[in-house]
Amino acid sequence: DMLFRHLLVDMTGNTHRAEVSIDKLFDPQTPYGRQGIVELRAFEMPPHPRMVVAQMLLVRAIVASFAAEPYHHPLIRWGQALHDRFLLPYNLWRDMEDVLAHLAARGVPLPADGYRPFVELRCPLVGRLQAGDVTLEVRNAIEPWHVLGEELTAGGTSRYVDSSMERIEVRVRGFVPERHLVLVNGYTLPLQATPEAGVFVGGVRFRAWAPAHSLHAHIGIHHPIRLEVIDTWGQRALGGCAYHVWHPEGRAFDEPPLTRFEAAARRAQRFTVDHHTPWPVVPLQASAHPDAPWTLDLRRLPLDRPMPRALG
């Protein structure tokens, strides 16, 4: 406990909110802290009992694997890639496949189909577009939200969460990089090659909302996110679609969805097959930041809408 207490903490120094919490492992200062419990707080509570069992099997399989064969190789310092590459569902699932392959090689095989629902839950499919021989697929990606500084409120001091940002993954199949481009609101989307032939992946990070408390409050919103597949040889658009963070017509819902089917139906409404740019198409050039080559951050481009004005 004394060896790891000051290392297993979150960014604010709180041991209870650490991803690996040992508050209840063997705390010599309190009798309630000597329960032999290690809490893995990075795990999300799944919505189905079978997913809970799959989580327990995965953790126990990893512990058993390392107990039988400890890991002595150097750790990889991923750095900024944790908030770029590994926030996209394509790379998340490939990383999960590596974990399952590691366990299977050590005599603890787990079915991959039992863990695919975790990716589908956090990164659901938004919609697909068939543009000629190119298939464009849009999925929600993970976007960590920042905790802002302290502010005085009616109840005392509070810290707001900046929920203004969203991230999506754009995955294309049948894509020929010498011929095709994907445009995001008129700008070229940098795509990364994958081990699969003709499959390329890229992320789009954008400002979806304009709350009163947020980082970069001077930047307006970017949605709807309009995506187009361009044939550069003919300077024409093969097809276009749009992703909306809310109802495409701006309607409000009377109440939250009652079932997951209703939630999926609402999510499907936010993906529309839209009109595309007429011929000739002149794409605007954009490049991802060197620290985040997998994701194009639209806050760095001059295409946001004006901030909403206060009434009165």
Tab-separated table of N, CA and C in Angstrom, residues 19 135 166 179 224 230 248 266:
chain	number	residue	atom	x	y	z
A	19	GLU	N	-7.700	4.690	-11.873
A	19	GLU	CA	-8.159	3.564	-12.694
A	19	GLU	C	-7.921	2.238	-11.979
A	135	THR	N	-17.270	2.259	-50.081
A	135	THR	CA	-18.240	2.203	-48.986
A	135	THR	C	-17.721	3.040	-47.832
A	166	GLU	N	-17.325	16.319	-29.740
A	166	GLU	CA	-17.644	14.950	-30.139
A	166	GLU	C	-16.594	14.469	-31.128
A	179	ARG	N	-6.735	7.919	-56.246
A	179	ARG	CA	-7.882	8.428	-57.001
A	179	ARG	C	-8.936	9.107	-56.125
A	224	PRO	N	-23.891	20.497	-39.054
A	224	PRO	CA	-23.729	19.089	-39.403
A	224	PRO	C	-22.393	18.809	-40.079
A	230	ILE	N	-14.891	11.768	-53.135
A	230	ILE	CA	-14.535	12.503	-54.341
A	230	ILE	C	-13.697	11.628	-55.264
A	248	PRO	N	-32.119	16.171	-37.479
A	248	PRO	CA	-31.721	17.003	-38.629
A	248	PRO	C	-32.546	18.268	-38.795
A	266	ARG	N	-33.560	6.778	-33.232
A	266	ARG	CA	-33.219	8.199	-33.176
A	266	ARG	C	-31.810	8.437	-33.721
